[in-house]
Amino acid sequence: QKNSCVLPEDLKNFYLMTDGFQMTWSVKTDDTPMPLGSMVINSVSKLCRLGGSSMYTLPSAPTLADLEDDTDEEGNGDKPEKPHFDSRSLIFELDPCNGNGKVCLVYKHAEPVVSPETEIWFLDRALYWHFLTKTFTAYYRLLITHLGLPQWQYAFTSYGVSPQAKQWFNMYKPITINTALLSEEADSFVNKLDPNKVFKSKNKTPVLKKKQPSQPPGSQKSHTGMTSAKTSSLAGNSSRK
């Protein structure tokens, strides 16, 4: 109501579920946790407007609108029209990005009335704009996909992430940082598992049981004769008694 604009439907549904979002995660180096990833969506109370007030408390201090470069590339080719810090656009901060820039919700057409169409843009530390997504839902997916890694928004700029941030990307999101390699070699990250070879039945060699050596017929007859002789002798001894 204060800024005479309506939140987009997906962002409004998000704030109806939770008043902002913040999640951080750490890595352990030398048994010491080190904060690394950070995913932030400002609460409604911190959804501050940019460009409306002075950057300094001094009298006649310049505002962001005064520092804006109108000679910057404006809708060249397929590039979307960039936001403005003056009354032509309404800009609200979604994520402070730990001081590496700002992710902003932008109403690009605020005159004569505010258009309900919004976009998500990234404002780097040099005050250059970089387009991210057309909807909050698409940006939220990007945020989760990039795990909140440091400076991940710079992957959508012409100069890319810093060498230090690239090391973290190579460790936790190698496919994201090597998109050129993925486009050149489409089968680089394709699972080439052949189930026919993995589940192929192996022909087991049957185990042959060893046969007991058969006794020759003569030995069987002699053994039988000895047994019968022994039985008859026992019978004779019992009759004598």
mmCIF file of C-alpha atoms in Angstrom:
data_model
loop_
_atom_site.group_PDB
_atom_site.id
_atom_site.type_symbol
_atom_site.label_atom_id
_atom_site.label_comp_id
_atom_site.label_asym_id
_atom_site.label_seq_id
_atom_site.Cartn_x
_atom_site.Cartn_y
_atom_site.Cartn_z
ATOM 1 C CA GLN A 1 0.000 0.000 0.000
ATOM 2 C CA LYS A 2 2.835 2.400 0.800
ATOM 3 C CA ASN A 3 4.345 1.996 -2.675
ATOM 4 C CA SER A 4 1.041 1.472 -4.528
ATOM 5 C CA CYS A 5 2.043 -1.935 -5.916
ATOM 6 C CA VAL A 6 0.862 -5.517 -5.554
ATOM 7 C CA LEU A 7 3.170 -8.462 -4.955
ATOM 8 C CA PRO A 8 3.267 -11.067 -7.726
ATOM 9 C CA GLU A 9 1.113 -14.093 -7.008
ATOM 10 C CA ASP A 10 3.962 -16.566 -6.463
ATOM 11 C CA LEU A 11 5.823 -14.244 -4.071
ATOM 12 C CA LYS A 12 2.611 -13.465 -2.204
ATOM 13 C CA ASN A 13 1.941 -17.182 -1.734
ATOM 14 C CA PHE A 14 5.509 -17.597 -0.483
ATOM 15 C CA TYR A 15 5.060 -14.893 2.168
ATOM 16 C CA LEU A 16 1.716 -16.395 3.188
ATOM 17 C CA MET A 17 3.582 -19.606 4.049
ATOM 18 C CA THR A 18 6.649 -18.063 5.693
ATOM 19 C CA ASP A 19 7.820 -14.537 6.442
ATOM 20 C CA GLY A 20 11.154 -14.818 4.689
ATOM 21 C CA PHE A 21 13.670 -17.608 4.389
ATOM 22 C CA GLN A 22 17.269 -18.096 5.510
ATOM 23 C CA MET A 23 19.413 -21.207 5.431
ATOM 24 C CA THR A 24 23.167 -21.461 5.827
ATOM 25 C CA TRP A 25 25.476 -24.461 5.650
ATOM 26 C CA SER A 26 29.120 -24.997 6.501
ATOM 27 C CA VAL A 27 32.076 -27.163 5.574
ATOM 28 C CA LYS A 28 34.566 -28.581 8.040
ATOM 29 C CA THR A 29 38.226 -27.696 7.507
ATOM 30 C CA ASP A 30 40.761 -28.919 10.065
ATOM 31 C CA ASP A 31 37.855 -29.926 12.333
ATOM 32 C CA THR A 32 36.613 -26.313 12.302
ATOM 33 C CA PRO A 33 33.228 -25.468 10.696
ATOM 34 C CA MET A 34 33.483 -22.705 8.093
ATOM 35 C CA PRO A 35 30.267 -21.016 6.841
ATOM 36 C CA LEU A 36 29.961 -21.392 3.077
ATOM 37 C CA GLY A 37 26.466 -21.488 1.562
ATOM 38 C CA SER A 38 23.787 -18.921 2.310
ATOM 39 C CA MET A 39 20.234 -18.783 0.931
ATOM 40 C CA VAL A 40 18.198 -15.734 1.926
ATOM 41 C CA ILE A 41 14.813 -14.275 1.046
ATOM 42 C CA ASN A 42 14.160 -11.101 3.037
ATOM 43 C CA SER A 43 11.100 -10.918 5.260
ATOM 44 C CA VAL A 44 8.322 -8.498 4.380
ATOM 45 C CA SER A 45 9.629 -5.952 6.890
ATOM 46 C CA LYS A 46 13.077 -6.046 5.241
ATOM 47 C CA LEU A 47 11.715 -5.776 1.708
ATOM 48 C CA CYS A 48 13.246 -2.312 1.408
ATOM 49 C CA ARG A 49 12.955 -0.098 -1.628
ATOM 50 C CA LEU A 50 16.165 0.941 -3.402
ATOM 51 C CA GLY A 51 16.859 4.256 -5.061
ATOM 52 C CA GLY A 52 14.363 6.352 -3.182
ATOM 53 C CA SER A 53 16.657 7.791 -0.524
ATOM 54 C CA SER A 54 20.166 9.172 -0.346
ATOM 55 C CA MET A 55 23.117 6.837 0.132
ATOM 56 C CA TYR A 56 24.625 9.201 2.701
ATOM 57 C CA THR A 57 23.329 11.377 5.509
ATOM 58 C CA LEU A 58 25.103 14.474 4.239
ATOM 59 C CA PRO A 59 23.018 17.340 2.797
ATOM 60 C CA SER A 60 22.567 17.209 -0.971
ATOM 61 C CA ALA A 61 24.202 13.771 -1.077
ATOM 62 C CA PRO A 62 23.755 11.833 -4.342
ATOM 63 C CA THR A 63 21.152 9.124 -4.631
ATOM 64 C CA LEU A 64 21.324 5.934 -6.672
ATOM 65 C CA ALA A 65 19.318 7.702 -9.361
ATOM 66 C CA ASP A 66 22.031 10.365 -9.579
ATOM 67 C CA LEU A 67 24.699 7.697 -10.004
ATOM 68 C CA GLU A 68 22.811 5.835 -12.710
ATOM 69 C CA ASP A 69 24.547 5.647 -16.094
ATOM 70 C CA ASP A 70 21.983 6.309 -18.816
ATOM 71 C CA THR A 71 24.540 5.468 -21.495
ATOM 72 C CA ASP A 72 24.606 1.863 -20.352
ATOM 73 C CA GLU A 73 23.352 -0.693 -22.847
ATOM 74 C CA GLU A 74 19.586 -0.202 -22.999
ATOM 75 C CA GLY A 75 17.648 -3.054 -24.530
ATOM 76 C CA ASN A 76 20.312 -3.916 -27.088
ATOM 77 C CA GLY A 77 19.373 -6.893 -29.239
ATOM 78 C CA ASP A 78 17.766 -9.620 -27.149
ATOM 79 C CA LYS A 79 18.812 -8.066 -23.839
ATOM 80 C CA PRO A 80 15.869 -6.906 -21.709
ATOM 81 C CA GLU A 81 15.516 -3.299 -20.703
ATOM 82 C CA LYS A 82 17.389 -2.637 -17.483
ATOM 83 C CA PRO A 83 15.702 -1.188 -14.370
ATOM 84 C CA HIS A 84 16.038 2.452 -13.356
ATOM 85 C CA PHE A 85 16.663 3.915 -9.908
ATOM 86 C CA ASP A 86 14.369 6.864 -10.556
ATOM 87 C CA SER A 87 10.562 6.950 -10.557
ATOM 88 C CA ARG A 88 10.356 4.866 -13.727
ATOM 89 C CA SER A 89 10.919 1.644 -11.747
ATOM 90 C CA LEU A 90 10.185 0.252 -8.305
ATOM 91 C CA ILE A 91 13.016 -1.866 -6.880
ATOM 92 C CA PHE A 92 12.899 -3.958 -3.700
ATOM 93 C CA GLU A 93 15.754 -5.901 -2.140
ATOM 94 C CA LEU A 94 15.167 -9.653 -1.846
ATOM 95 C CA ASP A 95 18.676 -10.780 -0.882
ATOM 96 C CA PRO A 96 21.681 -8.698 0.294
ATOM 97 C CA CYS A 97 24.036 -11.435 -1.010
ATOM 98 C CA ASN A 98 26.447 -11.015 1.928
ATOM 99 C CA GLY A 99 27.637 -7.691 0.533
ATOM 100 C CA ASN A 100 28.463 -9.062 -2.932
ATOM 101 C CA GLY A 101 25.515 -7.274 -4.535
ATOM 102 C CA LYS A 102 21.738 -7.324 -4.272
ATOM 103 C CA VAL A 103 19.025 -9.535 -5.733
ATOM 104 C CA CYS A 104 16.034 -7.321 -6.418
ATOM 105 C CA LEU A 105 12.361 -7.585 -7.237
ATOM 106 C CA VAL A 106 11.804 -5.038 -10.001
ATOM 107 C CA TYR A 107 8.647 -3.335 -11.258
ATOM 108 C CA LYS A 108 10.124 -1.882 -14.434
ATOM 109 C CA HIS A 109 7.088 0.185 -15.452
ATOM 110 C CA ALA A 110 5.917 2.389 -12.595
ATOM 111 C CA GLU A 111 4.615 5.358 -14.594
ATOM 112 C CA PRO A 112 1.890 6.477 -14.823
ATOM 113 C CA VAL A 113 0.720 3.510 -12.751
ATOM 114 C CA VAL A 114 2.639 0.532 -11.432
ATOM 115 C CA SER A 115 2.474 -2.451 -13.764
ATOM 116 C CA PRO A 116 1.884 -5.808 -12.028
ATOM 117 C CA GLU A 117 4.610 -7.434 -14.132
ATOM 118 C CA THR A 118 7.818 -8.059 -12.193
ATOM 119 C CA GLU A 119 11.274 -9.505 -12.847
ATOM 120 C CA ILE A 120 14.206 -10.597 -10.723
ATOM 121 C CA TRP A 121 17.492 -8.761 -11.346
ATOM 122 C CA PHE A 122 20.959 -8.805 -9.788
ATOM 123 C CA LEU A 123 22.670 -5.513 -8.952
ATOM 124 C CA ASP A 124 26.433 -5.966 -8.609
ATOM 125 C CA ARG A 125 28.746 -3.827 -6.499
ATOM 126 C CA ALA A 126 29.537 -1.598 -9.485
ATOM 127 C CA LEU A 127 25.790 -0.791 -9.817
ATOM 128 C CA TYR A 128 25.398 -2.718 -13.068
ATOM 129 C CA TRP A 129 22.190 -4.677 -13.629
ATOM 130 C CA HIS A 130 22.079 -8.346 -14.660
ATOM 131 C CA PHE A 131 18.852 -10.137 -15.537
ATOM 132 C CA LEU A 132 18.130 -13.350 -13.620
ATOM 133 C CA THR A 133 14.550 -14.570 -14.105
ATOM 134 C CA LYS A 134 11.068 -13.373 -15.017
ATOM 135 C CA THR A 135 9.353 -14.882 -11.951
ATOM 136 C CA PHE A 136 10.123 -15.360 -8.281
ATOM 137 C CA THR A 137 9.473 -19.103 -8.567
ATOM 138 C CA ALA A 138 12.165 -19.452 -11.237
ATOM 139 C CA TYR A 139 14.609 -17.466 -9.079
ATOM 140 C CA TYR A 140 13.827 -19.604 -6.031
ATOM 141 C CA ARG A 141 14.692 -22.699 -8.049
ATOM 142 C CA LEU A 142 17.972 -21.098 -9.121
ATOM 143 C CA LEU A 143 18.769 -20.290 -5.502
ATOM 144 C CA ILE A 144 18.227 -23.889 -4.404
ATOM 145 C CA THR A 145 20.020 -25.333 -7.446
ATOM 146 C CA HIS A 146 23.155 -23.272 -6.795
ATOM 147 C CA LEU A 147 23.125 -24.273 -3.095
ATOM 148 C CA GLY A 148 23.609 -20.645 -2.057
ATOM 149 C CA LEU A 149 27.316 -20.854 -2.941
ATOM 150 C CA PRO A 150 29.268 -17.588 -2.575
ATOM 151 C CA GLN A 151 28.782 -15.177 -5.492
ATOM 152 C CA TRP A 152 26.641 -17.644 -7.445
ATOM 153 C CA GLN A 153 24.692 -14.720 -8.939
ATOM 154 C CA TYR A 154 27.847 -13.664 -10.807
ATOM 155 C CA ALA A 155 27.526 -16.793 -12.937
ATOM 156 C CA PHE A 156 24.827 -14.825 -14.783
ATOM 157 C CA THR A 157 27.090 -11.854 -15.496
ATOM 158 C CA SER A 158 29.491 -11.306 -18.389
ATOM 159 C CA TYR A 159 32.545 -11.514 -16.105
ATOM 160 C CA GLY A 160 31.539 -14.598 -14.098
ATOM 161 C CA VAL A 161 32.444 -15.674 -10.577
ATOM 162 C CA SER A 162 35.756 -14.976 -8.886
ATOM 163 C CA PRO A 163 38.567 -17.599 -8.953
ATOM 164 C CA GLN A 164 37.985 -18.410 -5.279
ATOM 165 C CA ALA A 165 34.251 -18.920 -5.789
ATOM 166 C CA LYS A 166 34.994 -21.027 -8.867
ATOM 167 C CA GLN A 167 36.925 -23.470 -6.683
ATOM 168 C CA TRP A 168 33.836 -24.007 -4.534
ATOM 169 C CA PHE A 169 31.746 -24.461 -7.680
ATOM 170 C CA ASN A 170 34.177 -27.075 -9.009
ATOM 171 C CA MET A 171 33.832 -28.961 -5.732
ATOM 172 C CA TYR A 172 30.060 -28.797 -5.192
ATOM 173 C CA LYS A 173 28.507 -27.795 -8.562
ATOM 174 C CA PRO A 174 30.926 -28.865 -11.327
ATOM 175 C CA ILE A 175 28.260 -29.167 -14.030
ATOM 176 C CA THR A 176 27.000 -25.627 -13.354
ATOM 177 C CA ILE A 177 30.399 -23.991 -13.723
ATOM 178 C CA ASN A 178 31.375 -26.118 -16.746
ATOM 179 C CA THR A 179 28.317 -25.481 -18.895
ATOM 180 C CA ALA A 180 30.468 -24.848 -21.998
ATOM 181 C CA LEU A 181 31.985 -28.301 -21.693
ATOM 182 C CA LEU A 182 28.530 -29.797 -21.267
ATOM 183 C CA SER A 183 27.269 -28.121 -24.443
ATOM 184 C CA GLU A 184 30.284 -29.276 -26.463
ATOM 185 C CA GLU A 185 30.220 -32.867 -25.292
ATOM 186 C CA ALA A 186 26.629 -33.842 -24.781
ATOM 187 C CA ASP A 187 27.534 -37.316 -23.507
ATOM 188 C CA SER A 188 30.082 -36.124 -20.932
ATOM 189 C CA PHE A 189 27.699 -36.508 -17.994
ATOM 190 C CA VAL A 190 25.469 -39.215 -19.456
ATOM 191 C CA ASN A 191 25.348 -42.506 -17.637
ATOM 192 C CA LYS A 192 26.734 -45.070 -20.057
ATOM 193 C CA LEU A 193 25.855 -48.070 -17.922
ATOM 194 C CA ASP A 194 24.964 -51.102 -19.977
ATOM 195 C CA PRO A 195 22.457 -53.155 -17.951
ATOM 196 C CA ASN A 196 22.919 -56.152 -20.264
ATOM 197 C CA LYS A 197 26.534 -56.438 -19.183
ATOM 198 C CA VAL A 198 25.920 -55.705 -15.528
ATOM 199 C CA PHE A 199 23.104 -58.211 -15.047
ATOM 200 C CA LYS A 200 24.427 -60.808 -17.446
ATOM 201 C CA SER A 201 24.159 -64.268 -15.863
ATOM 202 C CA LYS A 202 27.420 -66.034 -15.347
ATOM 203 C CA ASN A 203 27.608 -69.708 -16.359
ATOM 204 C CA LYS A 204 28.680 -71.525 -13.245
ATOM 205 C CA THR A 205 30.889 -74.556 -13.727
ATOM 206 C CA PRO A 206 29.193 -77.554 -12.081
ATOM 207 C CA VAL A 207 31.160 -79.015 -9.220
ATOM 208 C CA LEU A 208 31.923 -82.689 -9.861
ATOM 209 C CA LYS A 209 31.539 -84.942 -6.840
ATOM 210 C CA LYS A 210 34.372 -87.322 -6.271
ATOM 211 C CA LYS A 211 33.293 -90.953 -6.519
ATOM 212 C CA GLN A 212 34.463 -93.375 -3.933
ATOM 213 C CA PRO A 213 36.912 -95.913 -5.464
ATOM 214 C CA SER A 214 35.081 -99.169 -6.103
ATOM 215 C CA GLN A 215 36.531 -102.313 -4.548
ATOM 216 C CA PRO A 216 37.468 -105.151 -6.866
ATOM 217 C CA PRO A 217 35.046 -108.122 -6.926
ATOM 218 C CA GLY A 218 37.619 -110.538 -5.498
ATOM 219 C CA SER A 219 38.138 -108.522 -2.366
ATOM 220 C CA GLN A 220 34.380 -108.333 -1.819
ATOM 221 C CA LYS A 221 34.118 -112.153 -2.048
ATOM 222 C CA SER A 222 37.008 -112.742 0.354
ATOM 223 C CA HIS A 223 35.522 -110.249 2.805
ATOM 224 C CA THR A 224 32.198 -112.087 2.638
ATOM 225 C CA GLY A 225 33.884 -115.432 3.178
ATOM 226 C CA MET A 226 35.777 -114.194 6.212
ATOM 227 C CA THR A 227 32.583 -112.855 7.695
ATOM 228 C CA SER A 228 30.720 -116.161 7.224
ATOM 229 C CA ALA A 229 33.644 -118.184 8.647
ATOM 230 C CA LYS A 230 33.779 -115.967 11.683
ATOM 231 C CA THR A 231 30.042 -116.367 12.208
ATOM 232 C CA SER A 232 30.239 -120.191 12.009
ATOM 233 C CA SER A 233 33.126 -120.337 14.478
ATOM 234 C CA LEU A 234 31.178 -118.288 16.950
ATOM 235 C CA ALA A 235 28.227 -120.644 16.544
ATOM 236 C CA GLY A 236 30.471 -123.715 17.211
ATOM 237 C CA ASN A 237 31.900 -122.238 20.368
ATOM 238 C CA SER A 238 28.477 -121.540 21.740
ATOM 239 C CA SER A 239 27.328 -125.145 21.068
ATOM 240 C CA ARG A 240 30.321 -126.579 22.904
ATOM 241 C CA LYS A 241 29.491 -124.629 25.978
#
